[in-house]
Structures are given as structure tokens and as C-alpha cells.
Tab-separated table of C-alpha atoms in Angstrom:
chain	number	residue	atom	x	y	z
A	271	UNK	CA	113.583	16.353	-3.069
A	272	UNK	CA	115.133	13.143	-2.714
A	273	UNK	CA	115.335	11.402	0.958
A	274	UNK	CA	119.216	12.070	1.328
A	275	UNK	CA	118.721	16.006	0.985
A	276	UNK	CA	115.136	16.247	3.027
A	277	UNK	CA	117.740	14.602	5.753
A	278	UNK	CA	120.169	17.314	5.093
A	279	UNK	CA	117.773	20.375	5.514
A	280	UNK	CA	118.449	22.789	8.330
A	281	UNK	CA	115.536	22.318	10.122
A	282	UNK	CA	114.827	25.986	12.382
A	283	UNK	CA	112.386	23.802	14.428
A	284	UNK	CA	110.880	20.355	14.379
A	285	UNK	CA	107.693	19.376	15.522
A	286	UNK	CA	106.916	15.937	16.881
A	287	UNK	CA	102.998	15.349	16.743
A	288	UNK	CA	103.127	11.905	16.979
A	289	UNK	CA	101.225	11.384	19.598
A	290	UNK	CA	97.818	12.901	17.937
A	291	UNK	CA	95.437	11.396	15.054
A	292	UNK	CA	94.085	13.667	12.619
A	293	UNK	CA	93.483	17.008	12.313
A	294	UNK	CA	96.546	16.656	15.177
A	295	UNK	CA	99.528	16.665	13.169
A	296	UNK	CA	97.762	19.648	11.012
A	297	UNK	CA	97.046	21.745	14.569
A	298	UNK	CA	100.756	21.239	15.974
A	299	UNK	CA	102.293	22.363	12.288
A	300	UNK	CA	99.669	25.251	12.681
A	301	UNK	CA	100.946	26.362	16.285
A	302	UNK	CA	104.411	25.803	14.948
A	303	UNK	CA	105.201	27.773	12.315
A	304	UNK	CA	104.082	30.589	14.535
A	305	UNK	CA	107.722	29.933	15.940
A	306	UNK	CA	109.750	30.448	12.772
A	307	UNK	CA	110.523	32.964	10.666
A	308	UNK	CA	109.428	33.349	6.356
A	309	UNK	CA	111.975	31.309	4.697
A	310	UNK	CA	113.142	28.652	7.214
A	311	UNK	CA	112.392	24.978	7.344
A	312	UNK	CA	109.896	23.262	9.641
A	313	UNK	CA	109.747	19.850	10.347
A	314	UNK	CA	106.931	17.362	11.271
A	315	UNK	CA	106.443	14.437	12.446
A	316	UNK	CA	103.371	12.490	12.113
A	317	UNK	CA	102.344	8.765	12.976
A	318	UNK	CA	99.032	9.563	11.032
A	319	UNK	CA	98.710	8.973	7.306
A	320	UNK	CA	96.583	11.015	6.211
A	321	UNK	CA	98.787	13.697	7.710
A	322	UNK	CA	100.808	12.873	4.162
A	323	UNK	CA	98.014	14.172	1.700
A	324	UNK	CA	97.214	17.125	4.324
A	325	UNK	CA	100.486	18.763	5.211
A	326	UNK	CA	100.606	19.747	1.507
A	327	UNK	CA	97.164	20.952	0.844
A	328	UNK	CA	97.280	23.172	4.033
A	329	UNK	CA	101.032	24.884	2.531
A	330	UNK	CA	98.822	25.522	-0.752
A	331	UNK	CA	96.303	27.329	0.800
A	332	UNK	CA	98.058	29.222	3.225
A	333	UNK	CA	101.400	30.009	1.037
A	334	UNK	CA	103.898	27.756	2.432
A	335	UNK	CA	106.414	25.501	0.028
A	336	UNK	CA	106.070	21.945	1.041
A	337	UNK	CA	109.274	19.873	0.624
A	338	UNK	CA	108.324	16.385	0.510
A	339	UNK	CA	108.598	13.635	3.395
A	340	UNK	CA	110.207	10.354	3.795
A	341	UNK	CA	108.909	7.156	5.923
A	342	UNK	CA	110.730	6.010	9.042
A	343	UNK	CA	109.477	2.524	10.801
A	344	UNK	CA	106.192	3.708	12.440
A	345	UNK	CA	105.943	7.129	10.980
A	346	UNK	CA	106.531	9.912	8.587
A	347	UNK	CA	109.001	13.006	8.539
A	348	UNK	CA	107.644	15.852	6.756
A	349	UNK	CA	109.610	19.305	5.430
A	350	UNK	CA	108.401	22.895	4.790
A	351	UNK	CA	109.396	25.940	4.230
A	352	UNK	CA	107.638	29.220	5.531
A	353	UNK	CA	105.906	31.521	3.326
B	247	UNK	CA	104.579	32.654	-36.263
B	248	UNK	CA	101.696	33.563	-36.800
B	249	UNK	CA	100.139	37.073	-36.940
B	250	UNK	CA	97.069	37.742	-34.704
B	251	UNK	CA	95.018	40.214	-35.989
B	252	UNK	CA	93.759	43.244	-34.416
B	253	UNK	CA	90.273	42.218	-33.630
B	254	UNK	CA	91.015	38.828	-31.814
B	255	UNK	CA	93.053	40.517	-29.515
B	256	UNK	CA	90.193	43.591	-28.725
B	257	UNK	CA	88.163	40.491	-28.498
B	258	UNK	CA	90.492	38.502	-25.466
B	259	UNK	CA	90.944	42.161	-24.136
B	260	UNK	CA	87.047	42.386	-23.628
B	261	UNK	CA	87.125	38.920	-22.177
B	262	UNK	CA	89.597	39.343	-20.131
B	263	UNK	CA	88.097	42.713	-18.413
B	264	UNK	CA	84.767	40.665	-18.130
B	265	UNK	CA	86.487	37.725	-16.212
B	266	UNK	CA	88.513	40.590	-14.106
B	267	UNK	CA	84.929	41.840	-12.928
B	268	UNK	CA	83.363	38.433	-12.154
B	269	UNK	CA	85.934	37.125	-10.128
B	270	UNK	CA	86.175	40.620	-8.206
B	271	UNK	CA	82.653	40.182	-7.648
B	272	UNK	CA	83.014	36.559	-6.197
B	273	UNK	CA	85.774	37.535	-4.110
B	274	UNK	CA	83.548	40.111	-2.496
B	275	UNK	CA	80.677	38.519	-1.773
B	276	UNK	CA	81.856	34.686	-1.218
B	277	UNK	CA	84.486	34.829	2.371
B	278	UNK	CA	87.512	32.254	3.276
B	279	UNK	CA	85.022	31.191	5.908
B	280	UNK	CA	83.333	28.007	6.523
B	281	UNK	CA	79.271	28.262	8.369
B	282	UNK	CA	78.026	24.681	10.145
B	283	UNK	CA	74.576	24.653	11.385
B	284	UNK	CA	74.602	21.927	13.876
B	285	UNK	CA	71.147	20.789	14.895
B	286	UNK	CA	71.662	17.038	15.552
B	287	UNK	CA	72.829	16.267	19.042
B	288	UNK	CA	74.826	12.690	18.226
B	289	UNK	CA	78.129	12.634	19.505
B	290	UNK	CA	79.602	11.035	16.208
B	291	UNK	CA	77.879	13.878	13.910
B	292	UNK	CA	78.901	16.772	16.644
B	293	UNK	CA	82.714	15.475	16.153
B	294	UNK	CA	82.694	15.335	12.556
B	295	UNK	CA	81.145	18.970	12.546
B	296	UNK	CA	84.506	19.833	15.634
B	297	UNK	CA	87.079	18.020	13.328
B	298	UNK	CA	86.160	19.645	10.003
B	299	UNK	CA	86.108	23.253	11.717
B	300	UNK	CA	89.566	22.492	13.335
B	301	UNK	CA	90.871	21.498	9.969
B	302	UNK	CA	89.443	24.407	8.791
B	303	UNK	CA	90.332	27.174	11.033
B	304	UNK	CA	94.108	25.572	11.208
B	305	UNK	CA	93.997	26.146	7.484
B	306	UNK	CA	93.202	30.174	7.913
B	307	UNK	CA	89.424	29.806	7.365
B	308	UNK	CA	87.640	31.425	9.511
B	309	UNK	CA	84.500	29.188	11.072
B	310	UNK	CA	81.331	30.024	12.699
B	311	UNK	CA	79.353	27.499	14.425
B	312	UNK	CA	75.891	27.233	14.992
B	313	UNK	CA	74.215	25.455	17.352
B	314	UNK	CA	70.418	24.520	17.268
B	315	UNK	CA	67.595	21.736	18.496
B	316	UNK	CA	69.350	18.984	20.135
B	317	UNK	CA	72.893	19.958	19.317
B	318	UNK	CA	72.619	22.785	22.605
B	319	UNK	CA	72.902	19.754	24.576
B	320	UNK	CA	76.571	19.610	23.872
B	321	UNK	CA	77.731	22.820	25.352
B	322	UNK	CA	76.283	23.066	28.477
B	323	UNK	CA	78.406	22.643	31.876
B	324	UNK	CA	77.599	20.201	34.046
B	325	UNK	CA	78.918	21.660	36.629
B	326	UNK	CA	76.146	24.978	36.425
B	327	UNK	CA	73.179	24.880	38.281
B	328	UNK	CA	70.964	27.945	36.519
B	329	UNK	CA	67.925	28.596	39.480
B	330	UNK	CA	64.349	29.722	38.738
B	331	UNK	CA	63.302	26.875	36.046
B	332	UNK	CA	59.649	26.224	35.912
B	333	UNK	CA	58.579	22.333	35.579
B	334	UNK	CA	59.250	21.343	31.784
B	335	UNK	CA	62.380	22.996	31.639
B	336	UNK	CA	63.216	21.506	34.555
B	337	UNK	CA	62.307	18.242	32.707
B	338	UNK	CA	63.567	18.879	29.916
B	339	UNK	CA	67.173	20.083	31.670
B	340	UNK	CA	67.524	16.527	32.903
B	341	UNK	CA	66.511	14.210	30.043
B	342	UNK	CA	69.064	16.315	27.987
B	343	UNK	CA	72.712	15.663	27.480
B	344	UNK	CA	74.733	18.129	30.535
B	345	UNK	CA	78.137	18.506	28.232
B	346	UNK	CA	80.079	16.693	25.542
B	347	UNK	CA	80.941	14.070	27.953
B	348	UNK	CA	77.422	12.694	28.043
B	349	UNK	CA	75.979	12.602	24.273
B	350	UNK	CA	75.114	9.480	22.662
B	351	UNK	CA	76.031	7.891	19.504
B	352	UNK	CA	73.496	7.833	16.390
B	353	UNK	CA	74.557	4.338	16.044
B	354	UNK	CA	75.852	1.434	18.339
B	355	UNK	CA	74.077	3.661	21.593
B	356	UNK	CA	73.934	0.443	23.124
B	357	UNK	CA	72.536	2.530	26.560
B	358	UNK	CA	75.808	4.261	26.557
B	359	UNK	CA	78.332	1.081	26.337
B	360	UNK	CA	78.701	3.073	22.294
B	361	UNK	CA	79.796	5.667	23.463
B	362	UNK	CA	82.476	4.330	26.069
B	363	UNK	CA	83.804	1.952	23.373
B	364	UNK	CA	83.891	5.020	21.293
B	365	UNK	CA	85.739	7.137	23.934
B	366	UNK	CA	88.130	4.507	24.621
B	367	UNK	CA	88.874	3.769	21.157
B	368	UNK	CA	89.442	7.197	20.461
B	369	UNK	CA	91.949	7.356	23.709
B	370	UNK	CA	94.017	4.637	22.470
B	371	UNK	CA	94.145	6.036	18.806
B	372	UNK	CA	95.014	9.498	20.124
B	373	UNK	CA	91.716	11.188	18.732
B	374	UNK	CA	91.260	14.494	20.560
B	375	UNK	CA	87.901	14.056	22.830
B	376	UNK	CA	85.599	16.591	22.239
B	377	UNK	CA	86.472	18.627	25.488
B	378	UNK	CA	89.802	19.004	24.163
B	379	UNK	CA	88.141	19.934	20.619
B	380	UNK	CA	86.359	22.700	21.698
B	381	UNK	CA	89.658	23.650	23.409
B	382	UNK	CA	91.624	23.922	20.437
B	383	UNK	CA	88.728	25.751	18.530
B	384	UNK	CA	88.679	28.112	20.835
B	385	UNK	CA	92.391	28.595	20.448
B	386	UNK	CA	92.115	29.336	16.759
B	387	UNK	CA	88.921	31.391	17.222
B	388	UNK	CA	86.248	29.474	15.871
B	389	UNK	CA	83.229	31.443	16.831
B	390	UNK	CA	80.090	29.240	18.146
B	391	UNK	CA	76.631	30.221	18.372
B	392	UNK	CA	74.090	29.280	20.195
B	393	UNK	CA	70.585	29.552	18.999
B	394	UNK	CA	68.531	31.517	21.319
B	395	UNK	CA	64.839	30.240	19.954
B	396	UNK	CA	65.414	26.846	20.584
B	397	UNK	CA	67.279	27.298	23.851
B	398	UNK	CA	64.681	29.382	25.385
B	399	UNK	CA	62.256	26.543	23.256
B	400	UNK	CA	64.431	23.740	25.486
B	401	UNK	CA	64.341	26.274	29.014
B	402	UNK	CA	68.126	26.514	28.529
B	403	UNK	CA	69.223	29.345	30.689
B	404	UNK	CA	72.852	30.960	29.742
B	405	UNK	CA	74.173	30.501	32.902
B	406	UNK	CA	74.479	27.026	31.990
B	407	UNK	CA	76.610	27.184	28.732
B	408	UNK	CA	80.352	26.328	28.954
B	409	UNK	CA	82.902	29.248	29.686
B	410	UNK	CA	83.903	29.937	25.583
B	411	UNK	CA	85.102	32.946	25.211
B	412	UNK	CA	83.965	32.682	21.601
B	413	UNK	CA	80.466	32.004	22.670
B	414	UNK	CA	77.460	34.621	21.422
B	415	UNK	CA	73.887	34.068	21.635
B	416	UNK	CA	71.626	34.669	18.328
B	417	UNK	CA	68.977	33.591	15.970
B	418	UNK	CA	68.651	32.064	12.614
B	419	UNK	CA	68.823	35.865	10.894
B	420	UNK	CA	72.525	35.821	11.808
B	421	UNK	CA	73.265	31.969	10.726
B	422	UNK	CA	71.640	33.140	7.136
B	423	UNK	CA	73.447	36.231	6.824
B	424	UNK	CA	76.734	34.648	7.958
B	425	UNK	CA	76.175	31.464	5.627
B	426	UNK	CA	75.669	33.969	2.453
B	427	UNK	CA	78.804	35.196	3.414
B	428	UNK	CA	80.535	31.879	3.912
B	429	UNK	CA	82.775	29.803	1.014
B	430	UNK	CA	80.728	26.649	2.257
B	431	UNK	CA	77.735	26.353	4.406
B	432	UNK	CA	76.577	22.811	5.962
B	433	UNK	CA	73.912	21.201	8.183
B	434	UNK	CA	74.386	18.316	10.311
């Protein structure tokens, strides 16, 4: 997905792990998607790079579709959908 | 296109059925679950054992710790005071590590400035301590043993373990059983 329609997605709930260093970003997209339902999109947000490669291994092995992400100035927006 | 004949396709069949068993066979016997045996008592080795298992269990694998030797250390509460120790155990209660907050580093020790540096640097690069580690595992129900030969072998008492809910007491019998079981077993 290209940058303009990640921006565009309806986002059911966005989750702003920032503040954490790895596995951080994977724990607060873990307790998250508790939250939403099969079929909507979360959102993360991650100041951690590694967070990149490991958002999309953890949808693989637990059934979720990753999306893709885009970079802002100090950090990284992320998109999923529930499985 | 081309034909296939008869006998190709019996042969595939038979493959096929012989794949079907082997992988139901695997499936059985090897789990989605992830076994550490954690002897060494380091602060640096005990994290890397707490952030793998976190990663882990966030990722739907289940993970059983163990805890052995000098690694015991880690998950006692210094704020416990078990009674009716005899001498060594006494001894031995006070030269060992009381909690996560207090284990050293298998590198840099430095008597202890390591491990502030560490603790610091880990502050300002929002690294979850290991308090707030075992916090989180016990949130996602990693399961942590502690090995009863070498705590009685120490004169640990149980009294003096943190309050995990997750916590169970056993011997190296269960570890084995529970590694066999496991996807991936590890030592540290």
C-alpha cells in the first residue's frame, strides 16, 4: 500500500508505543488488538526500528494481514488488519 | 499438455499420504512453546532470556521458564525475611543477589558501577527493567519454575520467592519433559 492510502485507512484504534524499546512496541500491539474486532485496522506507532521487521513477522504467525508503514520525523506508523 | 500417466500419479498419491503422516506426527509431538533453562545468574544473560520469552509469549507461544544454580538469585524478594535458616544458608542468603534489582553484569561489573550504567542506559532508551519484565510475563502467562534441588542446595526457603502467580516449584524431570515438548529449548 502506498503512503497516501495507509494515511487514508480507518483506523478502529491506534496505538502509540513510542515511549518503549523493543519487544515494547510488539507487547502494546499484543494488548491492543485485544480491543478490536476481526477485520478492522490497528495502528502503531513505534520510535523503535526493529519494531519495522517485527510487526510483520508477529501478523504471520498469529494470522493477522500487515499493511505496510510509512516514516514520520522520529518514528514509524504501522497498519494491520485483524485476523 | 501433457498426459501423466497412471502410475506417477499413484506414486505422488503415496507421497503425499506419507508427508500427511509425518507432519501429523510433528505437530503432535513438537508444541508452539518455547522451554529456557536459566542457570546463569548475570543480569545481561537473565534479560536476554526475559526479552526473548516476552517476544515469544506476545507472539502466542507459550513459554516456560526454568530457573536453576545462580539464576534463583533473581527472583527472590527482598523484602521477605524466611526464619529458621541454619549457618550456610544463612551465608549463602546474603552473598546472593536478593531480587532483579541487585544482579551483576557478566561483563563491565565494575563493583556494581556496570550495572547502574546499565540501568540508566536502559531508563533513558526506554528498555523495560527487569521488574517490569517479569510484570509483563506474568501478564501473558509465561510460567516460571524454580528448581527445587538447587534451591534447597542454596538454603532458599519459598517464602522468599517473589509473589508470581505463575510461579511452581519442580525438578529437572519436569524441565526435560516440558523441553521434549517444546518447538525450541535453550540454556543460558
Amino acid at each position: 500500500m502506498t503512503k497516501e492510502e495507509l494515511k487514508n485507512l480507518k483506523v478502529a484504534k491506534s496505538v502509540d508505543a513510542r515511549g518503549t524499546a523493543c519487544p515494547g512496541p510488539l507487547l502494546a500491539a499484543k494488548k491492543a488488538i485485544g480491543d478490536i474486532e476481526s477485520g478492522e485496522v490497528l495502528e502503531i506507532l513505534s520510535a523503535d526500528e526493529g519494531t519495522k521487521n517485527d510487526i510483520p513477522r508477529w501478523c504471520e504467525k498469529v494470522g493477522h494481514q500487515f499493511l505496510g508503514y510509512f516514516d514520520e520525523d522520529s518514528y514509524s506508523r504501522l497498519f494491520l488488519i485483524k485476523g | 499438455m501433457e498426459s501423466i500417466d497412471q502410475t506417477t500419479i499413484e506414486k505422488l498419491k503415496a507421497e503425499i499420504e506419507a508427508l500427511k503422516s509425518t507432519s501429523k506426527r510433528l505437530e503432535s509431538s513438537r508444541k508452539d512453546q518455547l522451554s529456557i533453562a536459566i542457570i546463569s545468574g548475570d543480569m545481561d544473560k537473565i534479560m536476554a532470556a526475559m526479552i526473548i520469552a516476552l517476544a515469544a509469549a506476545a507472539m502466542d507461544t507459550k513459554v516456560k521458564l526454568f530457573f536453576s544454580f545462580w539464576a534463583i538469585g533473581a527472583l527472590r524478594d527482598p523484602a521477605k525475611h524466611p526464619k529458621g535458616k541454619n549457618f550456610i544458608s544463612k551465608m549463602f542468603g546474603w552473598m546472593l543477589p536478593k531480587g532483579v534489582d541487585h544482579l551483576k553484569l557478566s561483563k563491565f561489573n565494575m563493583c556494581g558501577m556496570g550495572p547502574w550504567i546499565m540501568k540508566k542506559l536502559m531508563n533513558q532508551q526506554n528498555v523495560l527493567s527487569l521488574r517490569e519484565m517479569l510484570k509483563e510475563a506474568d501478564e501473558l502467562g509465561v510460567e516460571i519454575t524454580v528448581c527445587e534441588m538447587t534451591m534447597n542446595l542454596m538454603g532458599f526457603k519459598k517464602e522468599e520467592f517473589i509473589d508470581y502467580p505463575h510461579l511452581r516449584f519442580a525438578g529437572a524431570a519436569t524441565f526435560v519433559a516440558e523441553a521434549g515438548e517444546s518447538s525450541m529449548q535453550w540454556m543460558i
